[in-house]
mmCIF file of C-alpha atoms in Angstrom:
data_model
loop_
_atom_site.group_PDB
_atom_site.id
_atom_site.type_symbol
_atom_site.label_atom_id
_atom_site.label_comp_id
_atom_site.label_asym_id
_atom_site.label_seq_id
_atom_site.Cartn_x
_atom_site.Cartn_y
_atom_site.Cartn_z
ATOM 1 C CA UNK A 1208 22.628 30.513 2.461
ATOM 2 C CA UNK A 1209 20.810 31.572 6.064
ATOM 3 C CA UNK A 1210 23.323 29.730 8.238
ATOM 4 C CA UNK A 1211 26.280 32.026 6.363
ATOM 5 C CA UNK A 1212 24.612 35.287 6.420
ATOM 6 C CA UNK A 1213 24.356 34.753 10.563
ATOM 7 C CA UNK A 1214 27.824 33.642 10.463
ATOM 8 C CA UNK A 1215 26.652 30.103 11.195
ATOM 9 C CA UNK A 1216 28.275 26.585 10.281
ATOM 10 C CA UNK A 1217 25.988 25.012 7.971
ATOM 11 C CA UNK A 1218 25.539 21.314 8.834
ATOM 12 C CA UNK A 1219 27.068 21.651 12.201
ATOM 13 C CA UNK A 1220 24.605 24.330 13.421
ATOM 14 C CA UNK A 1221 21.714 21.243 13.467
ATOM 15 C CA UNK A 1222 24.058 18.249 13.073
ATOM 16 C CA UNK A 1223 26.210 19.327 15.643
ATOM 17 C CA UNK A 1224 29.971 17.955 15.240
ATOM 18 C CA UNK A 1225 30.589 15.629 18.037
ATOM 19 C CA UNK A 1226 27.302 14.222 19.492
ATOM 20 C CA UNK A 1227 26.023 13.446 15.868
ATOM 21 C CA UNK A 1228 22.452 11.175 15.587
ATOM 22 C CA UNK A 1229 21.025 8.902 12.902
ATOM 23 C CA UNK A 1230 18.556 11.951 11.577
ATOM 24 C CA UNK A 1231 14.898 11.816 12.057
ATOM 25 C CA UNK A 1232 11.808 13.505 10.680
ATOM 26 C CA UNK A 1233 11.265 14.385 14.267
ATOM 27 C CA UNK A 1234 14.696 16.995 13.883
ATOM 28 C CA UNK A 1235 12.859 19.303 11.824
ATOM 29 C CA UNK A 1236 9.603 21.226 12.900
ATOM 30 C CA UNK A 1237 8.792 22.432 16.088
ATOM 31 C CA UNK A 1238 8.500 19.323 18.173
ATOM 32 C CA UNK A 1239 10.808 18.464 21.469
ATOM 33 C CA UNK A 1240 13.057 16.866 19.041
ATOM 34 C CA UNK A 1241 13.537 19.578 16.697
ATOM 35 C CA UNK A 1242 16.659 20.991 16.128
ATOM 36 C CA UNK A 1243 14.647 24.370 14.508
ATOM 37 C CA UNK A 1244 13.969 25.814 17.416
ATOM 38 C CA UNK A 1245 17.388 25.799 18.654
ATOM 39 C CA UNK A 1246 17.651 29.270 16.913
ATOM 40 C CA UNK A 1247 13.707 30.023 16.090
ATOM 41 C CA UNK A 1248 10.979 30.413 18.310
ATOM 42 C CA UNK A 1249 7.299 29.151 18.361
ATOM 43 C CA UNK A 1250 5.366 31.362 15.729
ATOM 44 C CA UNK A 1251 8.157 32.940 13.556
ATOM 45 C CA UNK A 1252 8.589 32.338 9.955
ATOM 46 C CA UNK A 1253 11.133 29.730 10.848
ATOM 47 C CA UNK A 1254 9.563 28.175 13.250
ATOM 48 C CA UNK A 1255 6.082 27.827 10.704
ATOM 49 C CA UNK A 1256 8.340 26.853 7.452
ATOM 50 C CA UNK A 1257 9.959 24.040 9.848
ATOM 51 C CA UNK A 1258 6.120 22.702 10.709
ATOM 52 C CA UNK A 1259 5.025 23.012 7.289
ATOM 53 C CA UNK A 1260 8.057 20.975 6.292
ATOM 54 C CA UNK A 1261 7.418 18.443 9.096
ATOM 55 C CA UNK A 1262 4.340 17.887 8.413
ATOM 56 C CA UNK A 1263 4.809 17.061 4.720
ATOM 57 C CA UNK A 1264 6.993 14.439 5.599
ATOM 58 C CA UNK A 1265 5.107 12.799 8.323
ATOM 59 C CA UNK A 1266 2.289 12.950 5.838
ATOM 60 C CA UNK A 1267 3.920 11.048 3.290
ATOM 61 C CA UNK A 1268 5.756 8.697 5.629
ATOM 62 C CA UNK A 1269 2.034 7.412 6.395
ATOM 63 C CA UNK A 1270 0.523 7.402 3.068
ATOM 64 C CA UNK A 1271 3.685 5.182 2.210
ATOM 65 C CA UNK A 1272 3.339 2.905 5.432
ATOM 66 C CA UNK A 1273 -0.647 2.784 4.750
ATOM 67 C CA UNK A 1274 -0.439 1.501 1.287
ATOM 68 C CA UNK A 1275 2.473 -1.421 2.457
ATOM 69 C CA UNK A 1276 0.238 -2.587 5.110
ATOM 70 C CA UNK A 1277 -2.698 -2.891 2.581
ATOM 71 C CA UNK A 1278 -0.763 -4.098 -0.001
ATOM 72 C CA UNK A 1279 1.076 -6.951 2.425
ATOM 73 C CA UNK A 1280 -2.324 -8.069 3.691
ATOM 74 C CA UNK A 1281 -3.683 -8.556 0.103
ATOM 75 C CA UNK A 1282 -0.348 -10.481 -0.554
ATOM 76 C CA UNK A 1283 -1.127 -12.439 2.486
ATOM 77 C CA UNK A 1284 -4.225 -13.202 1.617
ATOM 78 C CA UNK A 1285 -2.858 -14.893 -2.313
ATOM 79 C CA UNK A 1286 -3.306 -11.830 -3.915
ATOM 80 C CA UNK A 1287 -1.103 -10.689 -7.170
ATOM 81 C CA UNK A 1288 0.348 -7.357 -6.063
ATOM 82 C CA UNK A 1289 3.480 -7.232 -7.057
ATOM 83 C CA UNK A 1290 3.172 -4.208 -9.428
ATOM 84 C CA UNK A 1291 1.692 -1.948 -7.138
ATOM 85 C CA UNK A 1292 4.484 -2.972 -4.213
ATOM 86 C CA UNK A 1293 7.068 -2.590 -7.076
ATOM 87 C CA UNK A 1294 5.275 1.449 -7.502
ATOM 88 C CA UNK A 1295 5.737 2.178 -4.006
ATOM 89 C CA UNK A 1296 9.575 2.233 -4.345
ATOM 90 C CA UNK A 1297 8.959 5.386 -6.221
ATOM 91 C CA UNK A 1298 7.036 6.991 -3.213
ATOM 92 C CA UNK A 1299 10.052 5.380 -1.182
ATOM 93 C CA UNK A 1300 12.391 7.697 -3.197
ATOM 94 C CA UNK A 1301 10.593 10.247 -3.098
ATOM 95 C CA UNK A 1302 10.418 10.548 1.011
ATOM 96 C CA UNK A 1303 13.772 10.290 0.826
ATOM 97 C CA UNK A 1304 14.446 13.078 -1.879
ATOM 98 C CA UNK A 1305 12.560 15.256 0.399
ATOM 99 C CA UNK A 1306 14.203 14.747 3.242
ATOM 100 C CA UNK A 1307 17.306 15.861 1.344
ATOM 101 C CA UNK A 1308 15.802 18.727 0.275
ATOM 102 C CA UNK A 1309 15.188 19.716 4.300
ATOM 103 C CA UNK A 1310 18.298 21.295 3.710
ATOM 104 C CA UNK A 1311 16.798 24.520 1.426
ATOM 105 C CA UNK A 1312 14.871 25.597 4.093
ATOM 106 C CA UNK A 1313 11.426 26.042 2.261
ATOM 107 C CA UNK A 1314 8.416 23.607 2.347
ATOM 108 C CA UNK A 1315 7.882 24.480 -1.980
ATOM 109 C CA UNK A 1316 11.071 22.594 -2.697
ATOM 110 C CA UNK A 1317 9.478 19.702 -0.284
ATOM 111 C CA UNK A 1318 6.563 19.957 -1.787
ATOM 112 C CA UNK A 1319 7.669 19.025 -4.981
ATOM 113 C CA UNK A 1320 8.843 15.587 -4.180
ATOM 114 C CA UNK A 1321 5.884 15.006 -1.660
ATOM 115 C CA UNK A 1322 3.607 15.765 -3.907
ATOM 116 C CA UNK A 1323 4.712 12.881 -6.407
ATOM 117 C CA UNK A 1324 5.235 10.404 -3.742
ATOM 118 C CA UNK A 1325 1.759 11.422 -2.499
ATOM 119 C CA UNK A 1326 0.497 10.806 -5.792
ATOM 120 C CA UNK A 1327 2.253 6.973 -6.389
ATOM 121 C CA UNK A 1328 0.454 6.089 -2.777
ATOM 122 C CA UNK A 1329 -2.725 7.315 -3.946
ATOM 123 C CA UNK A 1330 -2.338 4.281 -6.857
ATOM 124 C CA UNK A 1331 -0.925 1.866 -4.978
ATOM 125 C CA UNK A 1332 -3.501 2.057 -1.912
ATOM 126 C CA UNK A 1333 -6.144 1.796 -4.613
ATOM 127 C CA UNK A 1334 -4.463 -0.920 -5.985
ATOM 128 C CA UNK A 1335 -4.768 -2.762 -2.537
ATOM 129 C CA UNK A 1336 -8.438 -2.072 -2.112
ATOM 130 C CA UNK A 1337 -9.291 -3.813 -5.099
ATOM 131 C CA UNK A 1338 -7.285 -6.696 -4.272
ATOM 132 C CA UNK A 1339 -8.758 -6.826 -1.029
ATOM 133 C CA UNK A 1340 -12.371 -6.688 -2.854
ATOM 134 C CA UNK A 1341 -11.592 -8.892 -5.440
ATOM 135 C CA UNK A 1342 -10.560 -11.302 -2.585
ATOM 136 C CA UNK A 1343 -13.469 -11.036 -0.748
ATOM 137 C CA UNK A 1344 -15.623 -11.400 -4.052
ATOM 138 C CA UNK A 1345 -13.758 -14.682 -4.523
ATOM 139 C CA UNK A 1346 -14.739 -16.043 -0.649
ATOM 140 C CA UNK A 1347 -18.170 -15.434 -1.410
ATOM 141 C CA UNK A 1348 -17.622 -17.514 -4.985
ATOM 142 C CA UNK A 1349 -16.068 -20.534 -3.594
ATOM 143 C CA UNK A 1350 -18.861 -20.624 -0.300
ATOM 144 C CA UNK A 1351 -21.291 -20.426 -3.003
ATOM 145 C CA UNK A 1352 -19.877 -23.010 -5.114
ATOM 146 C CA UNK A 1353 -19.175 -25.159 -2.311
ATOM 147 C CA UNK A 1354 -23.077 -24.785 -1.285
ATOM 148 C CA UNK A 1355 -24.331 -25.789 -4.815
ATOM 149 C CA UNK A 1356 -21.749 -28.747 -4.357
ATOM 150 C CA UNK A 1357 -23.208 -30.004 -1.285
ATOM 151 C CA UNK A 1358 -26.738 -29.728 -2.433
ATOM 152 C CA UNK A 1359 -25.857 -31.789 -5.492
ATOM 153 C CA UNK A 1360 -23.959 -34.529 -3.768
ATOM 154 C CA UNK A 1361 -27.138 -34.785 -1.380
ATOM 155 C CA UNK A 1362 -29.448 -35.017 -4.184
ATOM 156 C CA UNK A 1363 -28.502 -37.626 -6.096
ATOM 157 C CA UNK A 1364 -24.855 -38.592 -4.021
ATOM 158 C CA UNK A 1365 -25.254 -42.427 -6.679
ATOM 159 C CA UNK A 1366 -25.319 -40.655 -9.591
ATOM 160 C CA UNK A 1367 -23.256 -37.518 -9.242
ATOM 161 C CA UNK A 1368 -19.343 -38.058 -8.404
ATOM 162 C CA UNK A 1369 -17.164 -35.024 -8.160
ATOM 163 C CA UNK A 1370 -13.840 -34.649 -6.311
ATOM 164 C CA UNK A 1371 -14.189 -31.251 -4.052
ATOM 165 C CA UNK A 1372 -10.244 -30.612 -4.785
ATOM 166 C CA UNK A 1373 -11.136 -30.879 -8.881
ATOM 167 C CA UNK A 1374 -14.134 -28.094 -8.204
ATOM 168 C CA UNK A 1375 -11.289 -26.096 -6.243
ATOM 169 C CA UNK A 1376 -8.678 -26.472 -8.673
ATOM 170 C CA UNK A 1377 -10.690 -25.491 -11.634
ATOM 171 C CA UNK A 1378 -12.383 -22.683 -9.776
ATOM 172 C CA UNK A 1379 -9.471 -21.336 -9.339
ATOM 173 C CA UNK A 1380 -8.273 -21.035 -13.020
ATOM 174 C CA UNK A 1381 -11.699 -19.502 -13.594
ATOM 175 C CA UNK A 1382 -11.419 -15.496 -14.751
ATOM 176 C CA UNK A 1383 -12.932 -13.332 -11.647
ATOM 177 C CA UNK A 1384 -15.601 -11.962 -14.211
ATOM 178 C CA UNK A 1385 -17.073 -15.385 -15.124
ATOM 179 C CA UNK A 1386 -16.486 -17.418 -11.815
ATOM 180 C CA UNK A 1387 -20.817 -16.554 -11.364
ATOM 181 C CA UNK A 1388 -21.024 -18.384 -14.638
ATOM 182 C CA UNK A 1389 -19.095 -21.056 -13.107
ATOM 183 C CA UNK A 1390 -21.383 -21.529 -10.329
ATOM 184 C CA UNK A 1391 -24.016 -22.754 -12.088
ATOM 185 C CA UNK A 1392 -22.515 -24.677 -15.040
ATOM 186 C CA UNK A 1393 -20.632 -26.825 -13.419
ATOM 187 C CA UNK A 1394 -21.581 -30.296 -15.264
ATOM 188 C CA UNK A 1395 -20.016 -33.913 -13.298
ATOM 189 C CA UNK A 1396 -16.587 -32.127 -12.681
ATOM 190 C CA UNK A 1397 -16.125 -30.002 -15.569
ATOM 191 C CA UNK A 1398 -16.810 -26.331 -15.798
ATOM 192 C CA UNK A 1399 -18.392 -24.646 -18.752
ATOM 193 C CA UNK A 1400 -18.023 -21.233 -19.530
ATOM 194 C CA UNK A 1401 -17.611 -19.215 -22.752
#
């Protein structure tokens, strides 16, 4: 152990034992904030393995906070994303693994729960994107469908009698990869698709 070959306290050395704070990812590194630099200075191996370490936290903290604000706009928008939100309690974990592992003093035993948590984010912001596109892909369905609907009514409006909330509701139900087909089978309120 470093602190006990200087003849150190180990947690109170950066905890300190009376004015004790909530810790932050801003108390390791070389930042104002950083407790490091109590003992190192700017440029030494402490100082660098402290940055290194900072910055692999900071760098997942983002990744995590990226994907939830995707992920919670899809949801806003009537998305299904539970899985993916479900997936980034793993990356949750595994910030908070590494910030236990601060305490070994090297940026490899970081890097090994970064790394994973890096890797769930990855998934889950891809996840989002194609919720987001399959959204949008939907908006452009249901303008067009509402389009061929007006067209129709305006053609023959005696003949032709379709409830708009029946073409939304069975829209709807319609799988994303035939919703095209959809479009332009819809026969006096009833889709047709195959």
């Amino acid at each position: 152990d470093a602190f006990a070959a200087m003849g150190f306290p180990g947690c109170v050395t950066c905890h300190s034992n009376h004015a004790i704070k909530a810790p932050t990812d801003e108390m390791i590194g070389a930042g104002p904030k950083a407790v490091c630099m109590n003992c190192h200075t700017a440029g030494d191996a402490g100082s660098m393995q402290a940055e290194a370490m900072h910055a692999q936290l900071t760098n997942l903290a983002s990744a995590i906070a990226a994907s939830d604000e995707l992920l919670s706009r899809a949801e806003r928008q009537g998305m299904e994303v539970s899985q993916p939100k479900l997936q980034q309690t793993q990356a949750r974990d595994a910030l908070l693994k590494a910030r236990v592992a601060v305490h070994a003093f090297r940026d490899s035993e970081l890097k090994r729960d970064t790394d994973g948590g890096l890797a769930t984010t990855k998934l889950t912001h891809a996840a989002g994107e194609k919720a987001m596109q399959e959204w949008k892909f939907r908006r452009v369905g249901l303008g067009l469908s509402l389009v061929m609907i007006a067209l129709a009514l305006l053609g023959d409006p005696g003949r032709i009698r379709i409830e708009l909330s029946v073409v939304l509701t069975d829209y709807a139900v319609v799988p994303v990869e035939k919703q095209p087909i959809f479009l332009f089978s819809y026969r006096k309120g009833h889709p047709e698709w195959s």
